[in-house]
């Protein structure tokens, strides 16, 4: 596998995730050719990119970052001609992905990496379709929306080469993504499993009437959530132990913490339970529209991303000067 210089990227499937990747790749100065068989996909994609662009401008476009570098071609073979990297975002169905990977594998030169955005399908199963060069197929799983959220989880399948993972890692890192490599395949990868574990307890607490949706959301977003945006669980445990660090944290909390796990809920999302959760969310939302709430989320998120970028640039400059 040669170390191909990436200039032109194919985005295969331009729904929620593909459209967002497209906007990011354009902002980072790549030529993007997008492809999707759905009627109306092209117009929806251009609309999305235009809507996302002001936020990307605010975060800083790369030198050649431009919406003009986007083209759309519903014909897969034509779309793939001359591309250096593929980000695949087709529907989350294994038979469809396997069929699609057979086509991609047949149409692309062997040194073009095919990265799947799949949220939960194992690459070992997806790459069964790519009979000639399965070693270039990887999971490059983003968090919605990828044009704003930096995390990309990298997972190899049984037949993926280390070189493909290394090259994908270097590519995503170069465009400002934060990569995490999984050492083995896991249903739902990592970040979605973390969300799942939390959601299970949130639903339990609301269903049991311990708190309302509004209060559980306040408890999260004005409490641990503020810290989690800055440091993760492990580092915060280290700080939670005071001067004694993680060692003291476990001395003090390992017992009570594992004891409390026994009382954690496993709610069944029956239609009745869902109704109670839905009613509680609508009380929290009040008269605010989804658009208003999205605008609030994105404004705060952009501010946070800018803060973190400024902080890291200052730190890097100080480290260089030292
Ligand atoms: N939605 C999320 O929050 C999220 C987050 C991370 C990863 N993902 C993953 O991203 C992928 C896409 O999810 P989504 O939410 O964007 O779905 P989506 O339904 O919004 O988009 C899927 C797109 O694929 C297109 N498509 C159908 N058949 C195709 C084919 N043969 N070739 C190319 N495109 C085809 C569809 O027309 C549609 O536009 C999935 O694998 C999913 O697991 C989703």
mmCIF file of C-alpha atoms and ligand atoms in Angstrom:
data_model
loop_
_atom_site.group_PDB
_atom_site.id
_atom_site.type_symbol
_atom_site.label_atom_id
_atom_site.label_comp_id
_atom_site.label_asym_id
_atom_site.label_seq_id
_atom_site.Cartn_x
_atom_site.Cartn_y
_atom_site.Cartn_z
ATOM 1 C CA UNK A 1 0.000 0.000 0.000
ATOM 2 C CA UNK A 2 1.637 3.281 -1.069
ATOM 3 C CA UNK A 3 1.353 6.385 1.075
ATOM 4 C CA UNK A 4 -1.059 8.146 -1.251
ATOM 5 C CA UNK A 5 -1.306 11.901 -0.944
ATOM 6 C CA UNK A 6 -4.960 12.678 -0.172
ATOM 7 C CA UNK A 7 -6.439 15.470 -2.288
ATOM 8 C CA UNK A 8 -9.764 14.183 -3.547
ATOM 9 C CA UNK A 9 -12.268 12.405 -1.270
ATOM 10 C CA UNK A 10 -15.385 10.443 -2.172
ATOM 11 C CA UNK A 11 -18.257 10.689 0.292
ATOM 12 C CA UNK A 12 -20.474 7.680 -0.349
ATOM 13 C CA UNK A 13 -23.978 8.170 1.083
ATOM 14 C CA UNK A 14 -24.934 11.769 1.875
ATOM 15 C CA UNK A 15 -27.580 11.442 4.606
ATOM 16 C CA UNK A 16 -27.146 12.895 8.098
ATOM 17 C CA UNK A 17 -23.516 11.828 8.508
ATOM 18 C CA UNK A 18 -22.265 11.926 4.913
ATOM 19 C CA UNK A 19 -23.466 15.528 4.452
ATOM 20 C CA UNK A 20 -21.679 16.623 7.600
ATOM 21 C CA UNK A 21 -18.400 14.884 6.605
ATOM 22 C CA UNK A 22 -18.700 16.590 3.205
ATOM 23 C CA UNK A 23 -18.888 20.031 4.815
ATOM 24 C CA UNK A 24 -15.857 19.246 6.989
ATOM 25 C CA UNK A 25 -13.702 17.915 4.126
ATOM 26 C CA UNK A 26 -14.532 20.982 2.004
ATOM 27 C CA UNK A 27 -13.643 23.320 4.888
ATOM 28 C CA UNK A 28 -10.329 21.501 5.239
ATOM 29 C CA UNK A 29 -9.477 22.237 1.602
ATOM 30 C CA UNK A 30 -10.184 18.886 -0.107
ATOM 31 C CA UNK A 31 -11.979 18.276 -3.370
ATOM 32 C CA UNK A 32 -15.082 16.260 -2.517
ATOM 33 C CA UNK A 33 -17.141 14.151 -4.853
ATOM 34 C CA UNK A 34 -20.342 12.975 -3.227
ATOM 35 C CA UNK A 35 -22.563 10.142 -4.342
ATOM 36 C CA UNK A 36 -25.965 8.871 -3.201
ATOM 37 C CA UNK A 37 -28.686 7.060 -5.161
ATOM 38 C CA UNK A 38 -31.643 8.773 -3.423
ATOM 39 C CA UNK A 39 -33.738 11.223 -5.427
ATOM 40 C CA UNK A 40 -33.181 14.753 -4.096
ATOM 41 C CA UNK A 41 -29.886 13.804 -2.408
ATOM 42 C CA UNK A 42 -27.856 16.359 -4.350
ATOM 43 C CA UNK A 43 -30.079 19.330 -3.430
ATOM 44 C CA UNK A 44 -30.286 18.235 0.210
ATOM 45 C CA UNK A 45 -26.491 17.971 0.364
ATOM 46 C CA UNK A 46 -25.873 21.459 -1.059
ATOM 47 C CA UNK A 47 -28.475 22.857 1.341
ATOM 48 C CA UNK A 48 -26.764 21.192 4.314
ATOM 49 C CA UNK A 49 -23.288 22.377 3.345
ATOM 50 C CA UNK A 50 -24.503 25.964 2.985
ATOM 51 C CA UNK A 51 -26.173 25.818 6.393
ATOM 52 C CA UNK A 52 -23.050 24.351 8.043
ATOM 53 C CA UNK A 53 -20.596 26.758 6.393
ATOM 54 C CA UNK A 54 -20.831 29.782 8.771
ATOM 55 C CA UNK A 55 -19.873 27.570 11.739
ATOM 56 C CA UNK A 56 -16.942 26.117 9.774
ATOM 57 C CA UNK A 57 -15.833 29.625 8.789
ATOM 58 C CA UNK A 58 -15.963 30.629 12.438
ATOM 59 C CA UNK A 59 -13.807 27.649 13.402
ATOM 60 C CA UNK A 60 -11.370 28.570 10.608
ATOM 61 C CA UNK A 61 -11.235 27.341 7.017
ATOM 62 C CA UNK A 62 -8.059 25.795 5.628
ATOM 63 C CA UNK A 63 -6.217 27.698 2.897
ATOM 64 C CA UNK A 64 -8.130 26.038 0.054
ATOM 65 C CA UNK A 65 -11.352 25.531 2.003
ATOM 66 C CA UNK A 66 -14.252 26.254 -0.344
ATOM 67 C CA UNK A 67 -17.786 25.080 -1.091
ATOM 68 C CA UNK A 68 -16.816 25.358 -4.794
ATOM 69 C CA UNK A 69 -14.773 22.141 -4.455
ATOM 70 C CA UNK A 70 -17.911 20.017 -4.149
ATOM 71 C CA UNK A 71 -19.308 17.930 -6.977
ATOM 72 C CA UNK A 72 -22.078 15.347 -6.929
ATOM 73 C CA UNK A 73 -22.387 12.285 -9.121
ATOM 74 C CA UNK A 74 -25.108 9.694 -8.495
ATOM 75 C CA UNK A 75 -23.146 7.174 -10.571
ATOM 76 C CA UNK A 76 -20.856 5.346 -8.134
ATOM 77 C CA UNK A 77 -18.181 4.326 -10.674
ATOM 78 C CA UNK A 78 -17.921 7.870 -12.038
ATOM 79 C CA UNK A 79 -17.852 9.373 -8.554
ATOM 80 C CA UNK A 80 -14.953 7.173 -7.491
ATOM 81 C CA UNK A 81 -12.714 8.006 -10.453
ATOM 82 C CA UNK A 82 -9.465 9.603 -9.240
ATOM 83 C CA UNK A 83 -10.284 9.689 -5.521
ATOM 84 C CA UNK A 84 -7.629 9.173 -2.823
ATOM 85 C CA UNK A 85 -9.837 8.333 0.177
ATOM 86 C CA UNK A 86 -13.411 7.119 0.666
ATOM 87 C CA UNK A 87 -15.691 7.915 3.607
ATOM 88 C CA UNK A 88 -18.648 5.532 3.415
ATOM 89 C CA UNK A 89 -21.931 6.505 5.075
ATOM 90 C CA UNK A 90 -24.510 4.167 3.602
ATOM 91 C CA UNK A 91 -27.422 2.783 5.633
ATOM 92 C CA UNK A 92 -26.568 0.695 8.703
ATOM 93 C CA UNK A 93 -27.504 -2.683 7.187
ATOM 94 C CA UNK A 94 -24.912 -5.426 6.910
ATOM 95 C CA UNK A 95 -26.091 -6.940 3.598
ATOM 96 C CA UNK A 96 -26.157 -3.494 2.008
ATOM 97 C CA UNK A 97 -22.690 -2.576 3.312
ATOM 98 C CA UNK A 98 -21.214 -5.902 2.148
ATOM 99 C CA UNK A 99 -22.637 -5.392 -1.350
ATOM 100 C CA UNK A 100 -21.427 -1.795 -1.410
ATOM 101 C CA UNK A 101 -17.909 -2.850 -0.289
ATOM 102 C CA UNK A 102 -17.778 -5.394 -3.115
ATOM 103 C CA UNK A 103 -18.477 -2.534 -5.565
ATOM 104 C CA UNK A 104 -16.053 -0.111 -3.904
ATOM 105 C CA UNK A 105 -13.319 -2.749 -3.765
ATOM 106 C CA UNK A 106 -13.715 -3.572 -7.440
ATOM 107 C CA UNK A 107 -13.744 0.081 -8.527
ATOM 108 C CA UNK A 108 -10.915 1.556 -6.426
ATOM 109 C CA UNK A 109 -7.118 1.144 -6.709
ATOM 110 C CA UNK A 110 -5.792 -1.004 -3.819
ATOM 111 C CA UNK A 111 -4.081 1.869 -1.991
ATOM 112 C CA UNK A 112 -7.292 3.874 -1.511
ATOM 113 C CA UNK A 113 -8.560 3.544 2.068
ATOM 114 C CA UNK A 114 -12.263 2.876 2.546
ATOM 115 C CA UNK A 115 -13.422 4.199 5.919
ATOM 116 C CA UNK A 116 -16.875 3.281 7.161
ATOM 117 C CA UNK A 117 -18.813 5.602 9.479
ATOM 118 C CA UNK A 118 -20.737 2.593 10.805
ATOM 119 C CA UNK A 119 -21.936 3.117 14.389
ATOM 120 C CA UNK A 120 -22.014 -0.503 15.289
ATOM 121 C CA UNK A 121 -21.373 -3.031 12.515
ATOM 122 C CA UNK A 122 -18.067 -4.882 12.908
ATOM 123 C CA UNK A 123 -15.566 -4.237 10.111
ATOM 124 C CA UNK A 124 -14.763 -7.969 10.054
ATOM 125 C CA UNK A 125 -18.292 -8.525 8.720
ATOM 126 C CA UNK A 126 -18.408 -5.517 6.398
ATOM 127 C CA UNK A 127 -15.060 -6.320 4.710
ATOM 128 C CA UNK A 128 -16.292 -9.788 3.713
ATOM 129 C CA UNK A 129 -17.657 -7.923 0.666
ATOM 130 C CA UNK A 130 -14.230 -6.538 -0.297
ATOM 131 C CA UNK A 131 -12.715 -9.781 -1.547
ATOM 132 C CA UNK A 132 -9.667 -8.300 -3.350
ATOM 133 C CA UNK A 133 -8.320 -5.783 -0.841
ATOM 134 C CA UNK A 134 -10.071 -6.075 2.537
ATOM 135 C CA UNK A 135 -6.890 -4.804 4.241
ATOM 136 C CA UNK A 136 -7.699 -1.183 3.245
ATOM 137 C CA UNK A 137 -11.150 -1.218 4.900
ATOM 138 C CA UNK A 138 -11.453 0.369 8.337
ATOM 139 C CA UNK A 139 -14.065 1.810 10.678
ATOM 140 C CA UNK A 140 -13.707 5.602 10.962
ATOM 141 C CA UNK A 141 -16.683 6.260 13.218
ATOM 142 C CA UNK A 142 -17.560 9.908 13.832
ATOM 143 C CA UNK A 143 -19.884 11.511 16.328
ATOM 144 C CA UNK A 144 -22.810 13.478 14.977
ATOM 145 C CA UNK A 145 -22.275 16.079 13.544
ATOM 146 C CA UNK A 146 -18.749 15.225 12.343
ATOM 147 C CA UNK A 147 -18.157 18.741 11.005
ATOM 148 C CA UNK A 148 -18.255 19.981 14.622
ATOM 149 C CA UNK A 149 -17.506 17.036 16.922
ATOM 150 C CA UNK A 150 -13.832 16.037 16.605
ATOM 151 C CA UNK A 151 -13.980 12.403 17.818
ATOM 152 C CA UNK A 152 -13.268 9.606 15.308
ATOM 153 C CA UNK A 153 -13.079 6.001 16.540
ATOM 154 C CA UNK A 154 -10.776 3.785 14.495
ATOM 155 C CA UNK A 155 -11.390 0.050 14.428
ATOM 156 C CA UNK A 156 -9.740 -2.656 12.348
ATOM 157 C CA UNK A 157 -11.465 -5.771 11.102
ATOM 158 C CA UNK A 158 -9.768 -9.171 11.127
ATOM 159 C CA UNK A 159 -8.335 -8.481 7.670
ATOM 160 C CA UNK A 160 -7.478 -4.781 8.078
ATOM 161 C CA UNK A 161 -3.767 -3.921 7.882
ATOM 162 C CA UNK A 162 -2.062 -1.883 10.586
ATOM 163 C CA UNK A 163 -0.797 0.365 7.818
ATOM 164 C CA UNK A 164 -4.353 1.268 6.788
ATOM 165 C CA UNK A 165 -5.236 2.209 10.371
ATOM 166 C CA UNK A 166 -2.007 4.235 10.708
ATOM 167 C CA UNK A 167 -2.667 6.100 7.471
ATOM 168 C CA UNK A 168 -6.297 6.830 8.362
ATOM 169 C CA UNK A 169 -5.196 7.994 11.809
ATOM 170 C CA UNK A 170 -2.657 10.379 10.269
ATOM 171 C CA UNK A 171 -5.261 11.708 7.838
ATOM 172 C CA UNK A 172 -7.980 12.371 10.437
ATOM 173 C CA UNK A 173 -5.457 13.855 12.876
ATOM 174 C CA UNK A 174 -4.118 16.201 10.205
ATOM 175 C CA UNK A 175 -7.614 17.640 9.747
ATOM 176 C CA UNK A 176 -8.051 18.303 13.450
ATOM 177 C CA UNK A 177 -9.954 15.179 14.454
ATOM 178 C CA UNK A 178 -9.320 13.435 17.760
ATOM 179 C CA UNK A 179 -8.824 9.757 17.070
ATOM 180 C CA UNK A 180 -9.220 6.820 19.401
ATOM 181 C CA UNK A 181 -8.019 3.362 18.331
ATOM 182 C CA UNK A 182 -9.870 0.329 19.612
ATOM 183 C CA UNK A 183 -7.632 -2.681 20.207
ATOM 184 C CA UNK A 184 -10.499 -5.039 19.410
ATOM 185 C CA UNK A 185 -13.938 -4.928 17.817
ATOM 186 C CA UNK A 186 -16.796 -4.187 20.184
ATOM 187 C CA UNK A 187 -20.510 -3.756 19.347
ATOM 188 C CA UNK A 188 -21.198 -0.001 19.357
ATOM 189 C CA UNK A 189 -17.439 0.758 19.594
ATOM 190 C CA UNK A 190 -16.687 2.862 22.717
ATOM 191 C CA UNK A 191 -18.349 6.296 22.817
ATOM 192 C CA UNK A 192 -21.826 4.960 22.022
ATOM 193 C CA UNK A 193 -21.446 2.306 24.712
ATOM 194 C CA UNK A 194 -20.642 5.050 27.211
ATOM 195 C CA UNK A 195 -23.718 6.976 26.122
ATOM 196 C CA UNK A 196 -25.769 3.796 26.325
ATOM 197 C CA UNK A 197 -24.659 3.051 29.892
ATOM 198 C CA UNK A 198 -25.622 6.555 30.977
ATOM 199 C CA UNK A 199 -28.923 6.603 29.066
ATOM 200 C CA UNK A 200 -29.988 3.373 30.777
ATOM 201 C CA UNK A 201 -29.670 4.952 34.220
ATOM 202 C CA UNK A 202 -31.229 8.252 33.083
ATOM 203 C CA UNK A 203 -34.327 6.421 31.801
ATOM 204 C CA UNK A 204 -34.463 4.372 35.009
ATOM 205 C CA UNK A 205 -34.336 7.412 37.303
ATOM 206 C CA UNK A 206 -37.031 9.270 35.344
ATOM 207 C CA UNK A 207 -39.283 6.212 35.037
ATOM 208 C CA UNK A 208 -38.985 5.509 38.770
ATOM 209 C CA UNK A 209 -40.070 9.120 39.438
ATOM 210 C CA UNK A 210 -36.812 9.969 41.217
ATOM 211 C CA UNK A 211 -36.364 13.056 39.011
ATOM 212 C CA UNK A 212 -38.015 14.688 36.010
ATOM 213 C CA UNK A 213 -36.373 14.825 32.582
ATOM 214 C CA UNK A 214 -35.573 18.498 33.243
ATOM 215 C CA UNK A 215 -33.876 17.723 36.548
ATOM 216 C CA UNK A 216 -31.875 14.755 35.296
ATOM 217 C CA UNK A 217 -30.659 16.918 32.391
ATOM 218 C CA UNK A 218 -29.699 19.718 34.801
ATOM 219 C CA UNK A 219 -27.876 17.218 36.998
ATOM 220 C CA UNK A 220 -25.865 16.142 33.967
ATOM 221 C CA UNK A 221 -25.229 19.292 31.989
ATOM 222 C CA UNK A 222 -24.559 21.593 34.991
ATOM 223 C CA UNK A 223 -22.635 18.916 36.898
ATOM 224 C CA UNK A 224 -20.442 16.132 35.537
ATOM 225 C CA UNK A 225 -21.220 17.064 31.926
ATOM 226 C CA UNK A 226 -19.344 20.359 32.285
ATOM 227 C CA UNK A 227 -16.256 18.478 33.422
ATOM 228 C CA UNK A 228 -16.603 15.653 30.906
ATOM 229 C CA UNK A 229 -16.326 18.155 28.053
ATOM 230 C CA UNK A 230 -12.838 18.978 29.355
ATOM 231 C CA UNK A 231 -11.427 15.781 30.868
ATOM 232 C CA UNK A 232 -12.631 12.217 30.854
ATOM 233 C CA UNK A 233 -13.732 9.874 33.612
ATOM 234 C CA UNK A 234 -10.277 8.485 34.347
ATOM 235 C CA UNK A 235 -8.468 11.809 34.640
ATOM 236 C CA UNK A 236 -11.295 13.223 36.747
ATOM 237 C CA UNK A 237 -11.054 10.222 39.091
ATOM 238 C CA UNK A 238 -7.369 11.037 39.461
ATOM 239 C CA UNK A 239 -8.278 14.602 40.471
ATOM 240 C CA UNK A 240 -11.125 13.292 42.654
ATOM 241 C CA UNK A 241 -8.500 11.562 44.814
ATOM 242 C CA UNK A 242 -6.962 14.940 45.725
ATOM 243 C CA UNK A 243 -3.202 14.959 46.275
ATOM 244 C CA UNK A 244 -3.324 11.142 46.567
ATOM 245 C CA UNK A 245 -4.629 10.865 42.991
ATOM 246 C CA UNK A 246 -6.300 7.771 41.536
ATOM 247 C CA UNK A 247 -4.758 5.521 44.211
ATOM 248 C CA UNK A 248 -6.514 7.432 46.982
ATOM 249 C CA UNK A 249 -9.693 7.688 44.900
ATOM 250 C CA UNK A 250 -9.936 3.879 44.747
ATOM 251 C CA UNK A 251 -8.991 3.505 48.429
ATOM 252 C CA UNK A 252 -11.920 5.715 49.318
ATOM 253 C CA UNK A 253 -14.535 4.943 46.678
ATOM 254 C CA UNK A 254 -13.940 1.458 45.213
ATOM 255 C CA UNK A 255 -16.185 -0.124 47.873
ATOM 256 C CA UNK A 256 -19.103 2.361 47.879
ATOM 257 C CA UNK A 257 -18.954 2.736 44.105
ATOM 258 C CA UNK A 258 -19.180 -0.980 43.316
ATOM 259 C CA UNK A 259 -21.893 -1.329 45.975
ATOM 260 C CA UNK A 260 -23.980 1.416 44.286
ATOM 261 C CA UNK A 261 -23.682 -0.360 40.911
ATOM 262 C CA UNK A 262 -25.968 -3.061 42.357
ATOM 263 C CA UNK A 263 -28.839 -0.564 42.569
ATOM 264 C CA UNK A 264 -28.506 0.621 38.966
ATOM 265 C CA UNK A 265 -31.596 0.125 36.835
ATOM 266 C CA UNK A 266 -32.250 -1.933 33.746
ATOM 267 C CA UNK A 267 -35.417 -0.300 32.442
ATOM 268 C CA UNK A 268 -37.439 -2.008 29.768
ATOM 269 C CA UNK A 269 -38.481 0.524 27.138
ATOM 270 C CA UNK A 270 -42.095 -0.658 26.846
ATOM 271 C CA UNK A 271 -44.536 1.692 25.058
ATOM 272 C CA UNK A 272 -45.826 2.783 28.487
ATOM 273 C CA UNK A 273 -42.346 3.619 29.798
ATOM 274 C CA UNK A 274 -41.526 5.454 26.580
ATOM 275 C CA UNK A 275 -44.743 7.502 27.000
ATOM 276 C CA UNK A 276 -43.705 8.595 30.499
ATOM 277 C CA UNK A 277 -40.253 9.588 29.272
ATOM 278 C CA UNK A 278 -41.690 11.449 26.283
ATOM 279 C CA UNK A 279 -44.182 13.389 28.447
ATOM 280 C CA UNK A 280 -41.421 14.389 30.837
ATOM 281 C CA UNK A 281 -39.214 15.598 27.952
ATOM 282 C CA UNK A 282 -42.062 17.709 26.538
ATOM 283 C CA UNK A 283 -42.512 19.351 29.933
ATOM 284 C CA UNK A 284 -38.808 20.202 29.886
ATOM 285 C CA UNK A 285 -38.939 21.540 26.318
ATOM 286 C CA UNK A 286 -42.017 23.753 26.829
ATOM 287 C CA UNK A 287 -42.699 25.963 23.811
ATOM 288 C CA UNK A 288 -39.120 25.947 22.451
ATOM 289 C CA UNK A 289 -38.822 24.604 18.895
ATOM 290 C CA UNK A 290 -36.264 22.009 17.827
ATOM 291 C CA UNK A 291 -34.622 24.722 15.696
ATOM 292 C CA UNK A 292 -34.256 27.029 18.691
ATOM 293 C CA UNK A 293 -32.782 24.232 20.789
ATOM 294 C CA UNK A 294 -30.372 23.229 18.006
ATOM 295 C CA UNK A 295 -29.220 26.843 17.661
ATOM 296 C CA UNK A 296 -28.597 27.040 21.420
ATOM 297 C CA UNK A 297 -26.635 23.760 21.378
ATOM 298 C CA UNK A 298 -24.516 24.769 18.385
ATOM 299 C CA UNK A 299 -23.714 28.262 19.708
ATOM 300 C CA UNK A 300 -22.493 26.849 23.012
ATOM 301 C CA UNK A 301 -20.656 24.014 21.278
ATOM 302 C CA UNK A 302 -18.826 26.417 18.948
ATOM 303 C CA UNK A 303 -17.817 28.574 21.925
ATOM 304 C CA UNK A 304 -16.476 25.511 23.719
ATOM 305 C CA UNK A 305 -14.585 24.271 20.653
ATOM 306 C CA UNK A 306 -13.031 27.714 20.192
ATOM 307 C CA UNK A 307 -12.035 27.833 23.854
ATOM 308 C CA UNK A 308 -10.383 24.422 23.683
ATOM 309 C CA UNK A 309 -8.566 25.272 20.431
ATOM 310 C CA UNK A 310 -7.267 28.556 21.898
ATOM 311 C CA UNK A 311 -6.129 26.767 25.053
ATOM 312 C CA UNK A 312 -4.295 24.067 23.122
ATOM 313 C CA UNK A 313 -2.618 26.575 20.777
ATOM 314 C CA UNK A 314 -1.407 28.622 23.763
ATOM 315 C CA UNK A 315 -0.103 25.484 25.479
ATOM 316 C CA UNK A 316 1.666 24.339 22.297
ATOM 317 C CA UNK A 317 3.241 27.800 21.864
ATOM 318 C CA UNK A 318 4.409 27.816 25.502
ATOM 319 C CA UNK A 319 5.859 24.300 25.157
ATOM 320 C CA UNK A 320 7.724 25.392 22.005
ATOM 321 C CA UNK A 321 9.092 28.514 23.693
ATOM 322 C CA UNK A 322 10.267 26.577 26.792
HETATM 323 N N1 LIG B 1 -26.895 9.368 12.518
HETATM 324 C C1 LIG B 1 -25.935 9.299 13.405
HETATM 325 O O1 LIG B 1 -26.015 9.918 14.496
HETATM 326 C C2 LIG B 1 -24.682 8.526 13.108
HETATM 327 C C3 LIG B 1 -23.520 8.823 13.852
HETATM 328 C C4 LIG B 1 -22.333 8.154 13.535
HETATM 329 C C5 LIG B 1 -22.315 7.211 12.526
HETATM 330 N N2 LIG B 1 -23.462 6.928 11.830
HETATM 331 C C6 LIG B 1 -23.357 5.917 10.751
HETATM 332 O O2 LIG B 1 -23.321 6.592 9.507
HETATM 333 C C7 LIG B 1 -23.921 5.794 8.487
HETATM 334 C C8 LIG B 1 -25.022 6.595 7.844
HETATM 335 O O3 LIG B 1 -25.983 6.947 8.826
HETATM 336 P P1 LIG B 1 -26.952 8.205 8.625
HETATM 337 O O4 LIG B 1 -27.507 8.511 9.964
HETATM 338 O O5 LIG B 1 -26.257 9.273 7.836
HETATM 339 O O6 LIG B 1 -28.089 7.529 7.719
HETATM 340 P P2 LIG B 1 -29.045 8.226 6.652
HETATM 341 O O7 LIG B 1 -30.187 7.327 6.472
HETATM 342 O O8 LIG B 1 -29.284 9.649 7.014
HETATM 343 O O9 LIG B 1 -28.136 8.234 5.321
HETATM 344 C C9 LIG B 1 -27.820 7.076 4.597
HETATM 345 C C10 LIG B 1 -27.683 7.496 3.138
HETATM 346 O O10 LIG B 1 -27.172 6.410 2.381
HETATM 347 C C11 LIG B 1 -27.801 6.463 1.110
HETATM 348 N N3 LIG B 1 -27.664 5.183 0.420
HETATM 349 C C12 LIG B 1 -28.558 4.146 0.339
HETATM 350 N N4 LIG B 1 -28.027 3.149 -0.395
HETATM 351 C C13 LIG B 1 -26.799 3.567 -0.789
HETATM 352 C C14 LIG B 1 -25.792 3.001 -1.596
HETATM 353 N N5 LIG B 1 -25.924 1.789 -2.134
HETATM 354 N N6 LIG B 1 -24.670 3.719 -1.831
HETATM 355 C C15 LIG B 1 -24.506 4.939 -1.273
HETATM 356 N N7 LIG B 1 -25.436 5.524 -0.490
HETATM 357 C C16 LIG B 1 -26.561 4.842 -0.269
HETATM 358 C C17 LIG B 1 -29.224 6.851 1.409
HETATM 359 O O11 LIG B 1 -29.864 7.358 0.249
HETATM 360 C C18 LIG B 1 -29.024 7.904 2.502
HETATM 361 O O12 LIG B 1 -28.900 9.211 1.956
HETATM 362 C C19 LIG B 1 -24.418 4.524 9.198
HETATM 363 O O13 LIG B 1 -23.482 3.494 9.024
HETATM 364 C C20 LIG B 1 -24.502 4.943 10.652
HETATM 365 O O14 LIG B 1 -24.324 3.875 11.552
HETATM 366 C C21 LIG B 1 -24.624 7.576 12.084
#
